Amino acid sequence: MNALYNVQKANILYGKAIRDQILKEVSEEISELKEQNVSPFLMTVEVGNDPATAVYKESQRKLASQIGINYETIELSKNTSQERLLKTIDRINRDPVINGLMVHMPLPEHIDARKVQWSINSMKDVEGVTPYNMGKLFLGAEALYPCTAEAIMALIRSTGVEIKGKEVTVVGSSSIVGKPVATMLLKEEATVSICHYATSQRGMLEHHVRNAEILVVAAGVPNLIPGDWIREGAVVIDAGINRVGKDIVGDVDFEGAVKKASYITPVPGGVGAVTVAYLMKNTVTALKRQLEARHG
Ligand code: NAD
């Protein structure tokens, strides 16, 4: 075979540069706020000990302390009742010192995760999970948006590729990634197809992926997308985070896709690196809006 067919082609979209740029801007905002004697405070709540949450918490804590955001986690045992958790959230909702609140997922089965997320004060909802913030996103209004969706949009924009009018496929339709990013892409006037497990069951996933000039994948299925499905020159954003043995892999067959895409995110080091920066950014945005609301 001609060796040329085997060479890597795509630009690798590492998240680090975008993350550092966001953090630089956020740090400047924090310095200005500190001159007014206010500091952002992000509280996270965890129920039970999930190993993945431990990793997220550590990277959040590190980043928060690096840029001057107070960061704490309330760790509740896995047997905590829903009522006790809701009371904890209510207390945080009313605490004027705390600006941002996120509840780590997954929650134990006896707890209704939706009820818990929807009980978060929408002004402190730094993950954009409440109906108020989701509704505003749907209507194209300013709000606190889901961090992963924002990270995906930042990575796409960083390529300079025009979104307007493009054929875009989003694989995964969860409320936290697939649906919000599809909504954001629609706002940018892309033609968006949203795929999910039933698309695969009907054997139509390949068709939609092959059509995509911009492909966003957030399904949580390792190597769901074979490299040869990727359209020549496509922008490929892989948000999947899957543990396979000791490795972390995405949802796209990276080795195959890199030969066809024009841009592709690595896993790890792509979307995830930017997502946590948006959590910090949203915490500062939340604080600023709270100050505006307080001072009229
Ligand atoms: P989810 O389980 O809530 O949703 C998965 C979606 O993928 C669903 O819409 C489902 O229908 C679809 N899906 C599942 N199997 C499929 C298949 N075979 N074919 C087509 N579609 C299929 O998951 P989620 O919370 O949206 O997370 C998705 C992935 O993104 C996970 O790997 C998760 O770890 C990762 N994630 C990454 C970040 C980040 O910052 N990088 C943040 C959140 C989630």
CSV table of C-alpha atoms and ligand atoms in Angstrom, one decimal:
chain,number,residue,atom,x,y,z
A,1,MET,CA,0.0,0.0,0.0
A,2,ASN,CA,1.2,3.5,-0.7
A,3,ALA,CA,2.6,4.9,2.6
A,4,LEU,CA,0.8,8.2,1.9
A,5,TYR,CA,-2.6,6.6,2.6
A,6,ASN,CA,-1.4,5.8,6.1
A,7,VAL,CA,-0.1,9.2,7.3
A,8,GLN,CA,-1.9,11.2,10.0
A,9,LYS,CA,-3.7,14.1,8.4
A,10,ALA,CA,-5.8,15.9,11.0
A,11,ASN,CA,-4.8,18.7,13.2
A,12,ILE,CA,-5.0,17.5,16.8
A,13,LEU,CA,-7.3,19.9,18.9
A,14,TYR,CA,-5.7,19.8,22.3
A,15,GLY,CA,-7.8,21.5,24.9
A,16,LYS,CA,-5.0,22.9,26.9
A,17,ALA,CA,-4.5,26.1,24.9
A,18,ILE,CA,-8.2,27.0,25.1
A,19,ARG,CA,-8.4,26.1,28.7
A,20,ASP,CA,-5.4,28.3,29.6
A,21,GLN,CA,-6.9,31.2,27.6
A,22,ILE,CA,-10.3,30.9,29.5
A,23,LEU,CA,-8.5,30.6,32.8
A,24,LYS,CA,-6.4,33.7,32.1
A,25,GLU,CA,-9.6,35.7,31.4
A,26,VAL,CA,-11.3,34.3,34.5
A,27,SER,CA,-8.3,35.1,36.7
A,28,GLU,CA,-8.4,38.7,35.5
A,29,GLU,CA,-12.1,38.9,36.4
A,30,ILE,CA,-11.4,37.4,39.8
A,31,SER,CA,-8.6,40.0,40.5
A,32,GLU,CA,-11.1,42.8,39.7
A,33,LEU,CA,-13.7,41.2,42.0
A,34,LYS,CA,-11.2,40.9,44.8
A,35,GLU,CA,-10.6,44.7,44.6
A,36,GLN,CA,-14.3,45.0,45.6
A,37,ASN,CA,-13.6,42.5,48.4
A,38,VAL,CA,-15.6,39.6,46.9
A,39,SER,CA,-14.3,36.2,46.0
A,40,PRO,CA,-16.1,33.4,44.1
A,41,PHE,CA,-17.0,30.3,46.0
A,42,LEU,CA,-17.9,27.0,44.3
A,43,MET,CA,-19.5,24.3,46.5
A,44,THR,CA,-19.9,20.8,45.2
A,45,VAL,CA,-21.9,18.0,46.8
A,46,GLU,CA,-21.1,14.4,46.6
A,47,VAL,CA,-23.2,11.4,47.8
A,48,GLY,CA,-21.3,8.2,48.1
A,49,ASN,CA,-17.7,7.6,46.9
A,50,ASP,CA,-17.5,7.3,43.1
A,51,PRO,CA,-14.0,6.8,41.8
A,52,ALA,CA,-14.6,9.0,38.7
A,53,THR,CA,-15.9,11.8,41.0
A,54,ALA,CA,-12.7,11.7,43.0
A,55,VAL,CA,-10.8,12.4,39.8
A,56,TYR,CA,-13.1,15.3,38.8
A,57,LYS,CA,-13.0,16.8,42.3
A,58,GLU,CA,-9.2,16.7,42.4
A,59,SER,CA,-8.9,18.5,39.0
A,60,GLN,CA,-11.6,21.0,40.0
A,61,ARG,CA,-9.9,21.7,43.3
A,62,LYS,CA,-6.5,22.2,41.7
A,63,LEU,CA,-7.8,24.6,39.0
A,64,ALA,CA,-9.9,26.5,41.5
A,65,SER,CA,-7.0,27.2,43.9
A,66,GLN,CA,-4.8,28.1,40.9
A,67,ILE,CA,-7.1,31.0,39.9
A,68,GLY,CA,-8.4,32.0,43.3
A,69,ILE,CA,-11.8,30.4,43.5
A,70,ASN,CA,-12.8,29.0,47.0
A,71,TYR,CA,-13.7,25.4,46.4
A,72,GLU,CA,-15.3,23.0,48.9
A,73,THR,CA,-17.1,19.6,48.7
A,74,ILE,CA,-19.7,18.4,51.1
A,75,GLU,CA,-19.3,14.6,51.2
A,76,LEU,CA,-22.4,12.7,52.2
A,77,SER,CA,-22.6,9.0,52.8
A,78,LYS,CA,-24.2,6.8,50.1
A,79,ASN,CA,-27.1,6.1,52.5
A,80,THR,CA,-28.1,9.8,52.8
A,81,SER,CA,-31.8,10.3,52.3
A,82,GLN,CA,-33.2,12.4,49.5
A,83,GLU,CA,-34.7,14.7,52.1
A,84,ARG,CA,-31.4,15.3,53.8
A,85,LEU,CA,-29.7,16.0,50.4
A,86,LEU,CA,-32.5,18.5,49.4
A,87,LYS,CA,-32.1,20.2,52.8
A,88,THR,CA,-28.3,20.5,52.2
A,89,ILE,CA,-29.0,22.1,48.8
A,90,ASP,CA,-31.6,24.4,50.2
A,91,ARG,CA,-29.0,25.6,52.8
A,92,ILE,CA,-26.4,26.2,50.0
A,93,ASN,CA,-29.0,28.0,47.9
A,94,ARG,CA,-29.7,30.5,50.6
A,95,ASP,CA,-26.0,31.0,51.7
A,96,PRO,CA,-25.0,34.4,50.3
A,97,VAL,CA,-21.2,33.5,50.4
A,98,ILE,CA,-21.6,30.5,48.0
A,99,ASN,CA,-22.0,31.6,44.4
A,100,GLY,CA,-21.9,28.2,42.5
A,101,LEU,CA,-23.3,24.8,43.3
A,102,MET,CA,-22.9,21.5,41.5
A,103,VAL,CA,-24.0,18.1,42.5
A,104,HIS,CA,-21.8,15.3,41.4
A,105,MET,CA,-23.4,12.5,39.4
A,106,PRO,CA,-24.2,9.7,39.6
A,107,LEU,CA,-26.4,9.8,42.7
A,108,PRO,CA,-27.4,6.5,44.5
A,109,GLU,CA,-30.5,4.8,43.1
A,110,HIS,CA,-32.8,5.8,46.0
A,111,ILE,CA,-32.4,9.5,45.0
A,112,ASP,CA,-34.3,11.2,42.2
A,113,ALA,CA,-31.4,12.9,40.4
A,114,ARG,CA,-33.7,15.2,38.4
A,115,LYS,CA,-35.5,16.4,41.5
A,116,VAL,CA,-32.2,17.2,43.2
A,117,GLN,CA,-30.8,19.1,40.1
A,118,TRP,CA,-33.9,21.0,39.7
A,119,SER,CA,-33.8,22.1,43.3
A,120,ILE,CA,-30.6,24.1,42.7
A,121,ASN,CA,-31.0,27.9,42.7
A,122,SER,CA,-30.8,28.8,39.0
A,123,MET,CA,-28.6,31.7,39.9
A,124,LYS,CA,-26.0,29.3,41.3
A,125,ASP,CA,-26.5,26.6,38.7
A,126,VAL,CA,-23.0,26.6,37.3
A,127,GLU,CA,-23.6,23.4,35.3
A,128,GLY,CA,-26.7,24.7,33.6
A,129,VAL,CA,-28.9,21.8,34.6
A,130,THR,CA,-32.1,23.6,35.9
A,131,PRO,CA,-35.1,24.1,33.7
A,132,TYR,CA,-34.7,27.9,33.9
A,133,ASN,CA,-31.2,27.8,32.4
A,134,MET,CA,-32.0,25.0,30.0
A,135,GLY,CA,-35.1,26.9,28.9
A,136,LYS,CA,-33.1,30.0,28.3
A,137,LEU,CA,-30.6,28.1,26.2
A,138,PHE,CA,-33.4,26.6,24.2
A,139,LEU,CA,-34.7,30.2,23.6
A,140,GLY,CA,-31.3,31.5,22.7
A,141,ALA,CA,-31.1,33.8,25.7
A,142,GLU,CA,-28.1,34.4,28.0
A,143,ALA,CA,-27.9,32.0,30.9
A,144,LEU,CA,-25.5,29.6,32.7
A,145,TYR,CA,-25.0,26.9,30.1
A,146,PRO,CA,-23.8,23.2,30.5
A,147,CYS,CA,-20.0,23.3,30.6
A,148,THR,CA,-19.3,20.4,28.3
A,149,ALA,CA,-21.5,21.8,25.6
A,150,GLU,CA,-19.7,25.2,26.0
A,151,ALA,CA,-16.3,23.4,25.8
A,152,ILE,CA,-17.3,21.6,22.6
A,153,MET,CA,-18.4,24.9,21.0
A,154,ALA,CA,-15.1,26.5,22.0
A,155,LEU,CA,-13.1,23.7,20.4
A,156,ILE,CA,-15.2,23.9,17.2
A,157,ARG,CA,-14.8,27.7,17.0
A,158,SER,CA,-11.0,27.4,17.6
A,159,THR,CA,-10.7,25.7,14.2
A,160,GLY,CA,-12.0,28.8,12.4
A,161,VAL,CA,-14.3,26.5,10.4
A,162,GLU,CA,-17.6,28.2,9.7
A,163,ILE,CA,-20.5,26.5,11.5
A,164,LYS,CA,-23.4,28.3,9.6
A,165,GLY,CA,-25.0,26.0,7.0
A,166,LYS,CA,-22.8,23.0,7.9
A,167,GLU,CA,-24.1,19.4,8.1
A,168,VAL,CA,-23.5,18.6,11.7
A,169,THR,CA,-24.2,15.3,13.5
A,170,VAL,CA,-24.4,15.0,17.2
A,171,VAL,CA,-24.2,11.4,18.5
A,172,GLY,CA,-25.8,11.3,22.0
A,173,SER,CA,-28.8,13.1,23.2
A,174,SER,CA,-28.4,13.5,26.9
A,175,SER,CA,-29.6,16.7,28.7
A,176,ILE,CA,-26.1,17.5,29.8
A,177,VAL,CA,-24.2,17.1,26.6
A,178,GLY,CA,-26.0,16.1,23.4
A,179,LYS,CA,-29.1,18.2,23.5
A,180,PRO,CA,-27.5,21.4,24.7
A,181,VAL,CA,-24.7,21.3,22.2
A,182,ALA,CA,-27.2,20.5,19.4
A,183,THR,CA,-29.2,23.6,20.5
A,184,MET,CA,-26.0,25.7,20.4
A,185,LEU,CA,-25.1,24.5,17.0
A,186,LEU,CA,-28.7,25.2,15.7
A,187,LYS,CA,-28.4,28.7,17.1
A,188,GLU,CA,-25.3,29.1,14.9
A,189,GLU,CA,-27.5,28.0,11.9
A,190,ALA,CA,-26.0,24.6,11.3
A,191,THR,CA,-28.2,21.8,10.0
A,192,VAL,CA,-28.1,19.4,13.0
A,193,SER,CA,-29.0,15.7,13.2
A,194,ILE,CA,-29.2,14.2,16.6
A,195,CYS,CA,-28.4,10.5,16.9
A,196,HIS,CA,-29.0,8.2,19.9
A,197,TYR,CA,-29.1,4.5,20.6
A,198,ALA,CA,-32.3,4.0,18.5
A,199,THR,CA,-30.4,5.5,15.5
A,200,SER,CA,-27.9,2.7,16.0
A,201,GLN,CA,-30.5,0.0,16.5
A,202,ARG,CA,-32.1,1.0,13.1
A,203,GLY,CA,-28.6,0.8,11.5
A,204,MET,CA,-28.7,4.5,10.5
A,205,LEU,CA,-25.7,5.8,12.6
A,206,GLU,CA,-23.2,5.3,9.8
A,207,HIS,CA,-25.3,7.2,7.4
A,208,HIS,CA,-25.5,10.2,9.7
A,209,VAL,CA,-21.8,10.1,10.6
A,210,ARG,CA,-20.7,9.9,7.0
A,211,ASN,CA,-22.8,13.0,6.2
A,212,ALA,CA,-21.2,15.1,9.0
A,213,GLU,CA,-18.9,18.0,8.1
A,214,ILE,CA,-18.8,18.6,11.9
A,215,LEU,CA,-19.2,15.5,14.1
A,216,VAL,CA,-19.7,15.7,17.9
A,217,VAL,CA,-19.8,12.4,19.8
A,218,ALA,CA,-20.9,12.0,23.4
A,219,ALA,CA,-22.4,8.5,23.8
A,220,GLY,CA,-20.1,6.8,26.3
A,221,VAL,CA,-19.4,3.8,24.1
A,222,PRO,CA,-15.7,3.1,23.3
A,223,ASN,CA,-14.9,3.1,19.6
A,224,LEU,CA,-18.5,3.5,18.6
A,225,ILE,CA,-17.5,5.4,15.5
A,226,PRO,CA,-15.0,3.6,13.2
A,227,GLY,CA,-12.5,5.8,11.5
A,228,ASP,CA,-13.6,4.9,8.0
A,229,TRP,CA,-17.1,6.4,8.7
A,230,ILE,CA,-15.5,9.9,9.1
A,231,ARG,CA,-16.2,12.3,6.2
A,232,GLU,CA,-13.1,13.5,4.4
A,233,GLY,CA,-12.0,16.8,6.1
A,234,ALA,CA,-14.6,16.7,8.9
A,235,VAL,CA,-14.1,18.4,12.3
A,236,VAL,CA,-14.4,15.6,14.9
A,237,ILE,CA,-15.1,16.4,18.6
A,238,ASP,CA,-15.0,13.4,20.8
A,239,ALA,CA,-16.5,14.0,24.3
A,240,GLY,CA,-16.6,10.4,25.3
A,241,ILE,CA,-14.7,9.3,28.4
A,242,ASN,CA,-14.5,5.5,28.7
A,243,ARG,CA,-12.2,3.4,30.9
A,244,VAL,CA,-10.9,0.4,29.0
A,245,GLY,CA,-8.6,-1.6,31.2
A,246,LYS,CA,-6.1,1.0,32.4
A,247,ASP,CA,-6.7,3.3,29.5
A,248,ILE,CA,-9.1,6.2,29.0
A,249,VAL,CA,-10.5,6.2,25.5
A,250,GLY,CA,-13.1,8.2,23.6
A,251,ASP,CA,-16.1,7.1,21.5
A,252,VAL,CA,-14.3,7.6,18.2
A,253,ASP,CA,-11.6,5.2,16.7
A,254,PHE,CA,-8.9,7.9,16.9
A,255,GLU,CA,-6.2,6.1,14.9
A,256,GLY,CA,-8.6,5.6,12.0
A,257,ALA,CA,-10.3,9.0,12.2
A,258,VAL,CA,-7.1,11.0,12.4
A,259,LYS,CA,-6.4,9.9,8.8
A,260,LYS,CA,-9.6,11.5,7.4
A,261,ALA,CA,-10.6,14.4,9.7
A,262,SER,CA,-9.2,17.9,9.3
A,263,TYR,CA,-9.4,18.4,13.1
A,264,ILE,CA,-9.9,15.9,15.9
A,265,THR,CA,-9.8,16.1,19.7
A,266,PRO,CA,-7.8,13.5,21.6
A,267,VAL,CA,-9.1,11.7,24.6
A,268,PRO,CA,-7.9,12.5,27.2
A,269,GLY,CA,-6.7,16.1,26.7
A,270,GLY,CA,-9.5,17.4,24.5
A,271,VAL,CA,-13.0,18.3,25.6
A,272,GLY,CA,-12.5,17.3,29.3
A,273,ALA,CA,-9.6,19.8,29.7
A,274,VAL,CA,-11.8,22.7,28.5
A,275,THR,CA,-15.0,21.6,30.4
A,276,VAL,CA,-13.5,22.2,33.9
A,277,ALA,CA,-12.4,25.7,32.8
A,278,TYR,CA,-16.0,26.5,31.9
A,279,LEU,CA,-17.1,25.4,35.4
A,280,MET,CA,-14.8,28.0,36.8
A,281,LYS,CA,-15.9,30.6,34.3
A,282,ASN,CA,-19.6,29.9,35.1
A,283,THR,CA,-18.9,30.3,38.8
A,284,VAL,CA,-17.5,33.8,38.2
A,285,THR,CA,-20.3,34.7,35.8
A,286,ALA,CA,-22.8,33.5,38.5
A,287,LEU,CA,-21.1,35.7,41.1
A,288,LYS,CA,-21.2,38.7,38.9
A,289,ARG,CA,-25.0,38.2,38.2
A,290,GLN,CA,-25.7,37.8,41.9
A,291,LEU,CA,-23.9,41.0,42.6
A,292,GLU,CA,-25.9,42.8,39.9
A,293,ALA,CA,-29.1,41.4,41.3
A,294,ARG,CA,-28.2,42.5,44.8
A,295,HIS,CA,-27.2,46.0,43.9
A,296,GLY,CA,-29.9,46.5,41.3
B,1,NAD,P1,-25.7,9.5,28.8
B,1,NAD,O1,-25.6,8.0,29.1
B,1,NAD,O2,-26.6,10.3,29.6
B,1,NAD,O3,-26.2,9.6,27.3
B,1,NAD,C1,-25.6,8.8,26.3
B,1,NAD,C2,-26.3,9.1,24.9
B,1,NAD,O4,-25.7,8.3,24.0
B,1,NAD,C3,-27.8,8.8,24.9
B,1,NAD,O5,-28.5,9.8,24.1
B,1,NAD,C4,-27.8,7.4,24.2
B,1,NAD,O6,-29.0,7.2,23.5
B,1,NAD,C5,-26.6,7.6,23.2
B,1,NAD,N1,-26.1,6.3,22.9
B,1,NAD,C6,-25.7,5.3,23.7
B,1,NAD,N2,-25.3,4.2,23.0
B,1,NAD,C7,-25.4,4.5,21.7
B,1,NAD,C8,-25.1,3.9,20.5
B,1,NAD,N3,-24.7,2.6,20.5
B,1,NAD,N4,-25.3,4.5,19.4
B,1,NAD,C9,-25.8,5.8,19.3
B,1,NAD,N5,-26.0,6.5,20.5
B,1,NAD,C10,-25.9,5.9,21.6
B,1,NAD,O7,-24.2,10.0,28.8
B,1,NAD,P2,-23.7,11.5,28.9
B,1,NAD,O8,-23.7,12.0,30.3
B,1,NAD,O9,-24.2,12.4,27.9
B,1,NAD,O10,-22.1,11.2,28.6
B,1,NAD,C11,-21.8,10.7,27.3
B,1,NAD,C12,-20.2,10.6,27.3
B,1,NAD,O11,-19.6,11.8,27.4
B,1,NAD,C13,-19.7,9.7,28.4
B,1,NAD,O12,-18.6,9.0,27.9
B,1,NAD,C14,-19.3,10.7,29.4
B,1,NAD,O13,-18.2,10.2,30.3
B,1,NAD,C15,-18.8,11.8,28.6
B,1,NAD,N6,-18.8,13.1,29.2
B,1,NAD,C16,-17.7,13.9,29.0
B,1,NAD,C17,-17.6,15.1,29.6
B,1,NAD,C18,-16.4,15.9,29.4
B,1,NAD,O14,-16.2,16.9,30.0
B,1,NAD,N7,-15.5,15.6,28.4
B,1,NAD,C19,-18.7,15.6,30.3
B,1,NAD,C20,-19.9,14.8,30.5
B,1,NAD,C21,-19.9,13.6,29.9
